[in-house]
CSV table of C-alpha atoms in Angstrom, one decimal:
chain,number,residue,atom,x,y,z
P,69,UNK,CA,27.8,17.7,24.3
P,70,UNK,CA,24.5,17.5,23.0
P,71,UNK,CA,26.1,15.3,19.6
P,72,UNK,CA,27.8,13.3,22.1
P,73,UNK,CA,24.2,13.1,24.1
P,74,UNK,CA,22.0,12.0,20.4
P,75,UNK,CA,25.0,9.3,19.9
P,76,UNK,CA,25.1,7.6,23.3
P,77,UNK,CA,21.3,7.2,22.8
P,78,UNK,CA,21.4,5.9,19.7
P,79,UNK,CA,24.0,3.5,21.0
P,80,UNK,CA,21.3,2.5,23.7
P,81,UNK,CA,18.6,1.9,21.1
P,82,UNK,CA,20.8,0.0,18.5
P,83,UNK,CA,22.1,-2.0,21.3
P,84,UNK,CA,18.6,-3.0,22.3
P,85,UNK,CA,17.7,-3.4,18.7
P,86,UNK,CA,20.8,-6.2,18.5
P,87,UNK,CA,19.6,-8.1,21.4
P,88,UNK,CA,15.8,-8.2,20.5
P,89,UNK,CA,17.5,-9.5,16.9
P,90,UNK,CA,19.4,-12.4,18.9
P,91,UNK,CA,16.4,-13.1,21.0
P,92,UNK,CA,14.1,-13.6,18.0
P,93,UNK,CA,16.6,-15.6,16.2
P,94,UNK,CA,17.8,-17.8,19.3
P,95,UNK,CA,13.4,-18.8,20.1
P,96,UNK,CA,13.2,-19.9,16.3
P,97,UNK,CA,16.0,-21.7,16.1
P,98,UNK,CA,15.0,-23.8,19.5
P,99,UNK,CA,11.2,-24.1,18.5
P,100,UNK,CA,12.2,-24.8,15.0
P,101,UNK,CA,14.3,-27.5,15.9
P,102,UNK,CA,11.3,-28.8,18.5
P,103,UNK,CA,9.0,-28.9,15.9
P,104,UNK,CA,10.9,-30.6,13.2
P,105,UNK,CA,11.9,-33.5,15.8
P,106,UNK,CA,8.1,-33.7,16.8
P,107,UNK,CA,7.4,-34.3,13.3
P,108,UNK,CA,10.2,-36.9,13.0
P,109,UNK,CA,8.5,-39.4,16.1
P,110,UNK,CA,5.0,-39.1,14.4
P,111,UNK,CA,6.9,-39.9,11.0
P,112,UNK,CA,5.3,-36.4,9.3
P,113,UNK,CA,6.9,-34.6,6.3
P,114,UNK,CA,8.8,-31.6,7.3
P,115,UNK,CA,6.9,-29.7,4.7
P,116,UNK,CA,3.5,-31.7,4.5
P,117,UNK,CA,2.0,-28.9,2.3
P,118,UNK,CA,5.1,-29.5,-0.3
P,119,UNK,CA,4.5,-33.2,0.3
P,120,UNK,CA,0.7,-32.9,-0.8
P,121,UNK,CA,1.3,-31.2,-3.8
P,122,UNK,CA,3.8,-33.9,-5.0
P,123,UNK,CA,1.2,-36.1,-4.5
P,124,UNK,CA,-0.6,-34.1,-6.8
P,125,UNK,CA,1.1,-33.5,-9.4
P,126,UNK,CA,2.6,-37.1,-9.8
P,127,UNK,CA,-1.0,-38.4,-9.8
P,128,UNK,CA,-1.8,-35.5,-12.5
P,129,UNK,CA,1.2,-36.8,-14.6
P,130,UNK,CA,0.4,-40.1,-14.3
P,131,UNK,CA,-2.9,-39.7,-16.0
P,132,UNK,CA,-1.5,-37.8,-18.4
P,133,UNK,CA,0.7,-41.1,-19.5
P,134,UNK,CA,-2.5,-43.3,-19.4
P,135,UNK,CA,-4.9,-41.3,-21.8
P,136,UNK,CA,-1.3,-41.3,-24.1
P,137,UNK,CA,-1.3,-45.0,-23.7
P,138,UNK,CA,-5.2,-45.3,-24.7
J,408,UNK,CA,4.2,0.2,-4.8
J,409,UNK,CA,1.6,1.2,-7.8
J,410,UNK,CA,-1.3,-0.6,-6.6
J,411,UNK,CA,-3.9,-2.8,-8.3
J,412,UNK,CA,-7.8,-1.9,-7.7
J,413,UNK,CA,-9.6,-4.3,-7.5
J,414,UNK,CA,-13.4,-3.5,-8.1
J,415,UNK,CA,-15.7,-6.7,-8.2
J,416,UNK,CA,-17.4,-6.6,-4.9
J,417,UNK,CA,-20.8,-4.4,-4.4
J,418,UNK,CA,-20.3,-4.5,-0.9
J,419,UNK,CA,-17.8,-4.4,2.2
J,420,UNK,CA,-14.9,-7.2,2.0
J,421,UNK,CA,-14.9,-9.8,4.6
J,422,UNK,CA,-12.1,-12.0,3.9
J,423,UNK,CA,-9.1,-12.1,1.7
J,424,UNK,CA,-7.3,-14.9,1.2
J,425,UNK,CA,-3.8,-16.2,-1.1
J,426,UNK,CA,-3.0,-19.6,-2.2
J,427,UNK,CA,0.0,-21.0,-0.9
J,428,UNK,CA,1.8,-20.1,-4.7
J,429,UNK,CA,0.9,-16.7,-4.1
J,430,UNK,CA,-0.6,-16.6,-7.3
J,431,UNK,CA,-3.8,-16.1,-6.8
J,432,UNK,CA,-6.4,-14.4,-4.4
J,433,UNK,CA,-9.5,-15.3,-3.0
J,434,UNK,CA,-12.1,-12.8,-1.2
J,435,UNK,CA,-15.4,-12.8,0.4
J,436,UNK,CA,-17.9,-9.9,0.7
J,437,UNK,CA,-21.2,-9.0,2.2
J,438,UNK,CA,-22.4,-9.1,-1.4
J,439,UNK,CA,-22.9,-13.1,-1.2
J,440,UNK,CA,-20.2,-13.4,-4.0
J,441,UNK,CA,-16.8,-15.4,-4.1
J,442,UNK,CA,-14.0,-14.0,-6.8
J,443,UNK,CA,-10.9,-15.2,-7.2
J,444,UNK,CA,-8.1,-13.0,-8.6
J,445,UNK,CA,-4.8,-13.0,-10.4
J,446,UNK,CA,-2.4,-11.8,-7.7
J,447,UNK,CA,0.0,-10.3,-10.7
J,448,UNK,CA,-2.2,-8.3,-12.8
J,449,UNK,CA,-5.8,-8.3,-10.5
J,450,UNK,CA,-7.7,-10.0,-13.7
J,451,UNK,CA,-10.7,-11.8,-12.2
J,452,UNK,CA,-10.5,-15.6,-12.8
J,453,UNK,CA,-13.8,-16.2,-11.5
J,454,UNK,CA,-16.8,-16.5,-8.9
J,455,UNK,CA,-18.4,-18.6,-7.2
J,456,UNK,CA,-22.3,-19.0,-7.0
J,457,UNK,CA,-24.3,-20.7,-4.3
J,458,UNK,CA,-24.4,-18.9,-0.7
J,459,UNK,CA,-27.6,-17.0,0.4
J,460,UNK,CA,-25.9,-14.2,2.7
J,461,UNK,CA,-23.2,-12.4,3.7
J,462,UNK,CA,-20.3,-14.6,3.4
J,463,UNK,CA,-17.6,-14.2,6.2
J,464,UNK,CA,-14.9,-16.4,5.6
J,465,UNK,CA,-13.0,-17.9,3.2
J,466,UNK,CA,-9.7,-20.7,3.4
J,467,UNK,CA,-7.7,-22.3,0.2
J,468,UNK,CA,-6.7,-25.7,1.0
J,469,UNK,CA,-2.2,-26.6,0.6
J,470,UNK,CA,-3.0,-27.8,-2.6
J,471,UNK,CA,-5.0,-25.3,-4.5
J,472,UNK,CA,-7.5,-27.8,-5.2
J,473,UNK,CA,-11.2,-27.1,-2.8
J,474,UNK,CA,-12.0,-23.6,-1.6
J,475,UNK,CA,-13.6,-23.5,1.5
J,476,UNK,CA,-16.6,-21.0,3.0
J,477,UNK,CA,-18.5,-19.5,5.6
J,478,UNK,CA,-21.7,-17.6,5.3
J,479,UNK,CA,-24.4,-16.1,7.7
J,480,UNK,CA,-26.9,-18.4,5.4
J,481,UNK,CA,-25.4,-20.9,8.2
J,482,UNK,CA,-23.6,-23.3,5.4
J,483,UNK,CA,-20.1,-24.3,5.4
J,484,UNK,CA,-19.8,-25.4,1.3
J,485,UNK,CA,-16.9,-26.6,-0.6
J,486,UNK,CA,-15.7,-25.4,-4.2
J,487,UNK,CA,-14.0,-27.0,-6.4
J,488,UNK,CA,-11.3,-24.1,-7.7
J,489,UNK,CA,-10.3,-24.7,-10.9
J,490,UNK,CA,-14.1,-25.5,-12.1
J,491,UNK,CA,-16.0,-23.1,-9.3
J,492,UNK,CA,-18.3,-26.5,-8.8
J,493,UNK,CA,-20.1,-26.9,-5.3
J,494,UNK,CA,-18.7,-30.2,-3.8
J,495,UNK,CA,-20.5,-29.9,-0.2
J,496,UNK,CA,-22.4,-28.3,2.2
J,497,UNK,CA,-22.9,-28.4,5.7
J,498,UNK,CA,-25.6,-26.9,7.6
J,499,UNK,CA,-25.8,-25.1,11.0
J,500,UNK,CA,-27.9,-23.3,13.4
J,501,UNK,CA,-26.7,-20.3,13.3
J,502,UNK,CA,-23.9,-18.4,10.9
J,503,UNK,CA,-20.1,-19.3,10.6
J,504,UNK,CA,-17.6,-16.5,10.6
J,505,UNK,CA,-14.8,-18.1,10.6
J,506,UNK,CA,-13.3,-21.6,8.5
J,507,UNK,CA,-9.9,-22.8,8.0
J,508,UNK,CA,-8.1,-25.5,6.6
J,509,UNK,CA,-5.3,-27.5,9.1
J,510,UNK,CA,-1.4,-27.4,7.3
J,511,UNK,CA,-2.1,-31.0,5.7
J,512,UNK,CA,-5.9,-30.3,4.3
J,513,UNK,CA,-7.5,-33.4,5.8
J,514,UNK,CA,-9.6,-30.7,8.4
J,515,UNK,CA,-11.4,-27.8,8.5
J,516,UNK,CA,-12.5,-25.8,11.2
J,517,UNK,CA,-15.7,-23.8,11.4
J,518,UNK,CA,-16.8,-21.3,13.9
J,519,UNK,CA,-20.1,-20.5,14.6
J,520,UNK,CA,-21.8,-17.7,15.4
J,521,UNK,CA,-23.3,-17.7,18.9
J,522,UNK,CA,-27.4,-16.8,19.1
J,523,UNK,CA,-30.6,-17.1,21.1
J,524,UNK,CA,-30.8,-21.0,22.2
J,525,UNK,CA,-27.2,-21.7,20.7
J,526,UNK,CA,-23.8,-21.1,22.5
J,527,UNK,CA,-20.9,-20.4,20.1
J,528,UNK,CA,-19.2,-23.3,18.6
J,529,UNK,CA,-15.6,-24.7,17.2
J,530,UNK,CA,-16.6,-27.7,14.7
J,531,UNK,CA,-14.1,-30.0,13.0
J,532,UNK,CA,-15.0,-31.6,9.9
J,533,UNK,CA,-12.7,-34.4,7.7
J,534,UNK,CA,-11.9,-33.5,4.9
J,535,UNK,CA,-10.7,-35.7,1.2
J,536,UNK,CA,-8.3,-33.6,-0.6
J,537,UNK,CA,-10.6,-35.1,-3.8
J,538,UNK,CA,-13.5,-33.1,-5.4
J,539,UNK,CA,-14.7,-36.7,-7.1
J,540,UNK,CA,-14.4,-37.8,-3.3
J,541,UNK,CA,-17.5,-37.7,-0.8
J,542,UNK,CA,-17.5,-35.7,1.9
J,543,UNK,CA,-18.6,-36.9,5.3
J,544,UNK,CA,-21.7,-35.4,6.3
J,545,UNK,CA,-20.8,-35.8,9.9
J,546,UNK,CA,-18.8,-33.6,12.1
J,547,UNK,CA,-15.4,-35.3,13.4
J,548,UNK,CA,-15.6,-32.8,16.6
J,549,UNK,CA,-17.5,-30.3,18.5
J,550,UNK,CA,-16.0,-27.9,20.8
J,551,UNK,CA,-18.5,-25.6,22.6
J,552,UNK,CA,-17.7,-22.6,24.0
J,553,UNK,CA,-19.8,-21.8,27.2
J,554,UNK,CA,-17.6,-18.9,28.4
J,555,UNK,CA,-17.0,-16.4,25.7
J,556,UNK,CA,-17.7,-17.1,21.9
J,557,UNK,CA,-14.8,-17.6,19.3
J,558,UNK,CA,-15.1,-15.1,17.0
J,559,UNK,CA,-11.5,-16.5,15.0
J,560,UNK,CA,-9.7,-20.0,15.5
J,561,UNK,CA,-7.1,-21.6,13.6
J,562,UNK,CA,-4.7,-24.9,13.4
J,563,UNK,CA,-1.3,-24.9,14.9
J,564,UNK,CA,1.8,-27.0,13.3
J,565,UNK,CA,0.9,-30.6,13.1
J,566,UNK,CA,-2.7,-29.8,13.9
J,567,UNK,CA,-1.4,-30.1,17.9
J,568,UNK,CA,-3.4,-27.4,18.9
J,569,UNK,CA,-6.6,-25.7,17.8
J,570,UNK,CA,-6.3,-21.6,19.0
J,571,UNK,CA,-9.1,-19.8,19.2
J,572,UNK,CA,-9.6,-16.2,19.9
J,573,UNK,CA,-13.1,-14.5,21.9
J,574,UNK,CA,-14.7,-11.8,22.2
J,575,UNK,CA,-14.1,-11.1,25.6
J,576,UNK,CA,-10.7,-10.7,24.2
J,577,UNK,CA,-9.0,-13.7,25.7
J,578,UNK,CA,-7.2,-16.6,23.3
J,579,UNK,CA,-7.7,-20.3,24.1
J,580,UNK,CA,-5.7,-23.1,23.4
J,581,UNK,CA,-7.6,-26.3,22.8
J,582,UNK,CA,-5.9,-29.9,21.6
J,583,UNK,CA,-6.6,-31.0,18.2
J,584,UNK,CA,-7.3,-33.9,18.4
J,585,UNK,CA,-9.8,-34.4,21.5
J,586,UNK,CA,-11.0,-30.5,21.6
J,587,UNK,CA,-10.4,-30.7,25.3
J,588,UNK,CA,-9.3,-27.0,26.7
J,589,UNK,CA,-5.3,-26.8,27.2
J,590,UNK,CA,-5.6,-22.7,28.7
J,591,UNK,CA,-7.7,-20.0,28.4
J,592,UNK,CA,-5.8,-16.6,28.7
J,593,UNK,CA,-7.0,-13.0,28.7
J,594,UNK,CA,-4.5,-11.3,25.9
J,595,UNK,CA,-6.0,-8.3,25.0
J,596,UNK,CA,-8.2,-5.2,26.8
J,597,UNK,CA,-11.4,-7.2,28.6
J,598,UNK,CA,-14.4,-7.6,26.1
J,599,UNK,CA,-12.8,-6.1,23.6
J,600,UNK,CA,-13.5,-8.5,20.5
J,601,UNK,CA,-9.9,-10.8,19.2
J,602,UNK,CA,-11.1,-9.7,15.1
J,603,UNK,CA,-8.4,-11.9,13.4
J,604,UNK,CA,-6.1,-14.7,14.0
J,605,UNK,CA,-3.0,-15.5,11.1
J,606,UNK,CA,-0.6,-17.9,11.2
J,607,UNK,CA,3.4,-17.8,10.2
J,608,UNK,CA,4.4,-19.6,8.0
J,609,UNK,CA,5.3,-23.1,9.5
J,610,UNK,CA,2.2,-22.5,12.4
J,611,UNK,CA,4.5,-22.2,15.3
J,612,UNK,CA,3.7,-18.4,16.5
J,613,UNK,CA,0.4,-16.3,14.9
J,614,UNK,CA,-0.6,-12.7,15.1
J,615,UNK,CA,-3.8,-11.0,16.3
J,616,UNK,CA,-5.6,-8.1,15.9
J,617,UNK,CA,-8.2,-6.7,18.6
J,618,UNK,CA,-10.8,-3.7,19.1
J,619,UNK,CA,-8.1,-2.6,22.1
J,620,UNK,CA,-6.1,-1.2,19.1
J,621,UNK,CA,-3.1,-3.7,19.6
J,622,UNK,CA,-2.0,-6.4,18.1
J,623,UNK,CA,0.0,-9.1,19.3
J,624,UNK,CA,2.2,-12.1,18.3
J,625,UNK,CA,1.9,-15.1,20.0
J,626,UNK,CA,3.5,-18.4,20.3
J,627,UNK,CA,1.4,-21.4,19.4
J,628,UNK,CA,3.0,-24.0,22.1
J,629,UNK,CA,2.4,-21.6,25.3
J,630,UNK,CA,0.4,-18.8,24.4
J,631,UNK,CA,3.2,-16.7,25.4
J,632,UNK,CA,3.1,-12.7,24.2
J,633,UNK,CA,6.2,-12.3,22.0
J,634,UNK,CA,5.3,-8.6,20.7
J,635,UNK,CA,2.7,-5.9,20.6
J,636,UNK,CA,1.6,-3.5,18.1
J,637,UNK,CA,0.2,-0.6,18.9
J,638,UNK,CA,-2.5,1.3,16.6
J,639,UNK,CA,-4.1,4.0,17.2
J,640,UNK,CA,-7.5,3.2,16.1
J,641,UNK,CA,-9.9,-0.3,16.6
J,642,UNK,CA,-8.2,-3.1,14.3
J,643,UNK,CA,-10.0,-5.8,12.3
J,644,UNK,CA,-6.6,-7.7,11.1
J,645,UNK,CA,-3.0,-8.3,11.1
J,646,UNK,CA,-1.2,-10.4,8.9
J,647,UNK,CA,2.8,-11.6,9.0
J,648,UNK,CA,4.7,-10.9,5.8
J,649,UNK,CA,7.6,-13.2,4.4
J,650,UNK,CA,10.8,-11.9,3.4
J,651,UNK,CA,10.9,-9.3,5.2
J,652,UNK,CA,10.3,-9.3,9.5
J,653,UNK,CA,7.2,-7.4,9.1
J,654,UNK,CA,3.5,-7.3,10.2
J,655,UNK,CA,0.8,-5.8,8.2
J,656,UNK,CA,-2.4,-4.3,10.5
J,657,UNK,CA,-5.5,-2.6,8.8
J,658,UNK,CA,-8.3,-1.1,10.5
J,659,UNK,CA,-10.3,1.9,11.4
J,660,UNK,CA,-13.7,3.3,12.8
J,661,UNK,CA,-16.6,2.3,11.0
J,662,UNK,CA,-18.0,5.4,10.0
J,663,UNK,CA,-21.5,5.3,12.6
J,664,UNK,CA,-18.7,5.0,15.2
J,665,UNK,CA,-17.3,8.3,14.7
J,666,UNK,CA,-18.4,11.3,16.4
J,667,UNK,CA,-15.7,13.7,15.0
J,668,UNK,CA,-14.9,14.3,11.3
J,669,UNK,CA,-11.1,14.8,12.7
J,670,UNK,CA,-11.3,11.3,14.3
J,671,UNK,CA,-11.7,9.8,11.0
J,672,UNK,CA,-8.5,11.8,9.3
J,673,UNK,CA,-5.5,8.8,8.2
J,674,UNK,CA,-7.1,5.7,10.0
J,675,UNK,CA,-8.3,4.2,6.9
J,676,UNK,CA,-4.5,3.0,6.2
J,677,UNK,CA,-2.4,-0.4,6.4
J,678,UNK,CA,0.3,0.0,8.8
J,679,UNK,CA,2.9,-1.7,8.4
J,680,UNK,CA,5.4,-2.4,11.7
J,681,UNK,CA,8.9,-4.2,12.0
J,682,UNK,CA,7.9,-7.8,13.4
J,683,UNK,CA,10.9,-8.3,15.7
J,684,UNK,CA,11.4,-4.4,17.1
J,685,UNK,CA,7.8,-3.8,17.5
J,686,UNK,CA,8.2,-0.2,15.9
J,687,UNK,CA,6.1,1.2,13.2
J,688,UNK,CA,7.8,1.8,9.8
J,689,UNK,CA,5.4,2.9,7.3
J,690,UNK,CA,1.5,3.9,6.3
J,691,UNK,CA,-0.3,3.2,2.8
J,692,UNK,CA,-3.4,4.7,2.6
J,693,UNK,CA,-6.3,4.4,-0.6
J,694,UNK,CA,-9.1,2.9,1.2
J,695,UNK,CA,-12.1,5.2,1.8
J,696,UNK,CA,-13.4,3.2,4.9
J,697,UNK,CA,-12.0,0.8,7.3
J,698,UNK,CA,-9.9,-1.9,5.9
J,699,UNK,CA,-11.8,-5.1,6.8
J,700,UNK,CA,-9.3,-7.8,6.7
J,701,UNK,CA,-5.4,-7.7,5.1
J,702,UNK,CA,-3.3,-10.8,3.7
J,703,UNK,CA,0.3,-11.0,2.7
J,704,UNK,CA,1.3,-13.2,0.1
J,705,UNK,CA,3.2,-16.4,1.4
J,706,UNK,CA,5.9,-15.9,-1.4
J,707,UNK,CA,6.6,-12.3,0.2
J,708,UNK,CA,5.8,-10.6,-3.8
J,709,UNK,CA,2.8,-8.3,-2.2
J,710,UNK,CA,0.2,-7.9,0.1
J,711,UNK,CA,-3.5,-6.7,0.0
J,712,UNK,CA,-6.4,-5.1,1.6
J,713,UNK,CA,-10.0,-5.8,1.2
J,714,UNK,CA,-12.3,-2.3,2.8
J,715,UNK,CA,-15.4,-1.9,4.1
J,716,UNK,CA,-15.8,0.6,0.9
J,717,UNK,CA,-16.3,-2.4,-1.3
J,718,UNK,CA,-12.2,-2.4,-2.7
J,719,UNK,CA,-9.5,-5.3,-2.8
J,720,UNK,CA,-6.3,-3.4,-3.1
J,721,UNK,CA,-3.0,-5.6,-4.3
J,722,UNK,CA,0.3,-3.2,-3.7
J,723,UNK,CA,3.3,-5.3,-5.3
J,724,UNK,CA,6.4,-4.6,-3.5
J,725,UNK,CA,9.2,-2.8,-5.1
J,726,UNK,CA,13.1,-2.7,-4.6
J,727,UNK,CA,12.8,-0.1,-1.8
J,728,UNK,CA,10.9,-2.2,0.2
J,729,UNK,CA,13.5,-5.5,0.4
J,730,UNK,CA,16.5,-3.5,0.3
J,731,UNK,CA,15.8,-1.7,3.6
J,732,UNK,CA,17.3,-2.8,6.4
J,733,UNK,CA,18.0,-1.9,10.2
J,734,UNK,CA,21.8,-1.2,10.7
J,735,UNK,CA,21.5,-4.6,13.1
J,736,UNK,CA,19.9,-6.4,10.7
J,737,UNK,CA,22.5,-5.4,8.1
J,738,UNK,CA,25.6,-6.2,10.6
J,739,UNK,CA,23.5,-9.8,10.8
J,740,UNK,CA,22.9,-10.5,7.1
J,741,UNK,CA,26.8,-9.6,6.7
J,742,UNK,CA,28.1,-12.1,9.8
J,743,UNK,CA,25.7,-14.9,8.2
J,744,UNK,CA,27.3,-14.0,4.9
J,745,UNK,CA,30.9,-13.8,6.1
J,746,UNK,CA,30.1,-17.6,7.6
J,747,UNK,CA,28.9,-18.8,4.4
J,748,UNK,CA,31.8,-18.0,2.7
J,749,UNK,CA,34.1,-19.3,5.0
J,750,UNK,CA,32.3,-22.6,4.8
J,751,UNK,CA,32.7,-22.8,1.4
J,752,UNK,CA,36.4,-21.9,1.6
J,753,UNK,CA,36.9,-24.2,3.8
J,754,UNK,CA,34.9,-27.3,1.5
């Protein structure tokens, strides 16, 4: 009785577990979504941090070639 | 989870900070100094020489290329990293405790501290992504706060929204571009002080630690309460991992606080909590004093803590850590994994 009591408990809290795990993943999914068309009408990068450092680094390569070239 | 010691500071940490590349970490004491760290091994790369005072804050722009900082010697200066050169500096009436780059690096906020014949203040300042660049000297924006001091604020995704959290423990929402206030909403216990505000990882929800001994995650867009974490002793920040659906708090009662030696027994520990059921899955303790301010590394490789008692800690996660798993979360990764194959049966 008492095994029986500890499992139909533990059904209860895995049960709410599962549900808080859909809940979470169902709000990211819709605001990730939001976000990403947002970005799409102002005509930002999805990543603008990634978008930056490629900047960067192509600038950083492109000196590179130039002092090869002097 | 060996961790590494860090032991550069004469005084308590402030701020602690990764670059995106998780690579390397920044920190900020009462000792006036800047270090920067490698994340891997804790060798110190460097300081940084200039402020006049207790320094409170401390950002790392997307690129890794200008350090910002926030001192009671009421500066705002800019760093060039990779030489430790000062590019700028920006004065104010009173201190800033709090700076932080927006997710593109064109803005930084600074909040300053409020004082006799000053009212608390958000300012905005444009920023060039260049150290040969120069800086404006003028401020793009002013946001004054006549109700309740910010003691953190940060940038949402696409800069939408500036959030700010107070001292009488409410959180503001304020639009980024015009500073006008959105909502003001009391979040945590009244009057007790919002001590940190982090962002996930794409800006869209942030976490917050308060004196009420919670902390809570909140959505950027409404300022709605997703979760709360509660502590058992005054926190002074919280911090989001990746990787793993986690939430790293640190805190603890200063030590003229305390009244019992009992009280002070295990509150000088990182606690660590699952992010989506709320519930609290684990303690690491080494600090000998309150742990001042916690950051987890945006590639989800480690985390650290920076303590009143002068100590950055870095603990690098081991196997242990990513292989556990809820029994939901298992059934979860299988489904998604199940699906995955099945697409690629069926292409």
């Amino acid at each position: 009785e008492d095994a029986e009591r500890i499992s139909s408990a533990d059904v209860a809290v895995v049960e709410a577990r599962r549900r808080l795990l859909e809940e979470w993943f169902a709000w990211r999914e819709s605001i990730v979504q939001e976000v990403a068309e947002e970005r799409e009408i102002y005509g930002l990068p999805a990543d603008p941090a990634a978008e930056l450092i490629k900047a960067k680094t192509s600038e950083l390569s492109t000196d590179g070639e130039e002092q090869v070239i002097e | 989870m060996r961790p590494i010691l860090l032991s550069g500071h004469e005084r308590a940490l402030t701020q602690i900070k990764y670059n995106r590349d998780g690579d390397l970490l920044f920190s900020v004491s009462k000792d006036q100094q800047i270090c920067v760290w490698f994340a891997h091994n804790g060798e110190r790369l460097g300081t940084y020489h200039g402020h006049q005072g207790a320094i409170w804050t401390i950002d790392v722009d997307p690129t890794s290329t200008i350090l910002a900082s926030g001192s009671a010697d009421n500066t705002i200066r800019l760093w060039e990293i990779k030489t430790g050169r000062l590019l700028k500096t920006w004065d104010f009436p009173t201190a800033v405790k709090r700076v932080e780059f927006s997710e593109d690096g064109s803005k930084l906020l600074g909040v300053t501290e409020k004082r006799m014949g000053h009212l608390g203040t958000i300012v905005v300042l444009d920023i060039k992504l260049d150290v040969d660049a120069e800086q404006s000297d003028e401020k793009a924006m002013t946001i004054v706060c006549e109700d309740s001091k910010a003691t953190v604020a940060g940038w949402s995704y696409l800069s939408k929204y500036i959030i700010a959290g107070h001292e009488d423990g409410s959180i503001s929402q304020f639009d980024g571009k015009n500073g006008d206030l959105l909502y003001n909403i009391p979040i945590h216990e009244l009057n007790q002080p919002i001590t940190d505000l982090q962002w996930s990882h794409d800006r869209t929800y942030f976490i917050t630690a308060s004196k009420d001994k919670t902390s809570k995650l909140i959505t950027a867009k409404d300022l709605e309460v997703l979760k709360t974490y509660p502590a058992d002793t005054p926190l002074n920040s919280a911090t989001i991992t990746r990787k793993k659906d986690y939430v790293i708090l640190g805190g603890g009662q200063a030590a003229m606080d305390v009244t019992t030696t009992s009280a002070r027994q295990g509150k000088f520990e990182a606690r660590f909590y699952h992010k989506i059921f709320e519930s609290e899955i684990g303690r690491v303790r080494g600090h000998f004093g309150p742990l001042n301010t916690v950051a987890a590394d945006p590639t989800g490789k480690s985390y650290a803590s920076g303590g009143e008692d002068g100590y950055v800690r870095i603990h690098h996660f081991d196997k242990g850590y990513y292989d556990f798993m809820y029994e939901v979360e298992r059934e979860r990764q299988n489904k998604l994994n199940q699906q995955q194959q099945q697409q690629t049966v069926s292409a």
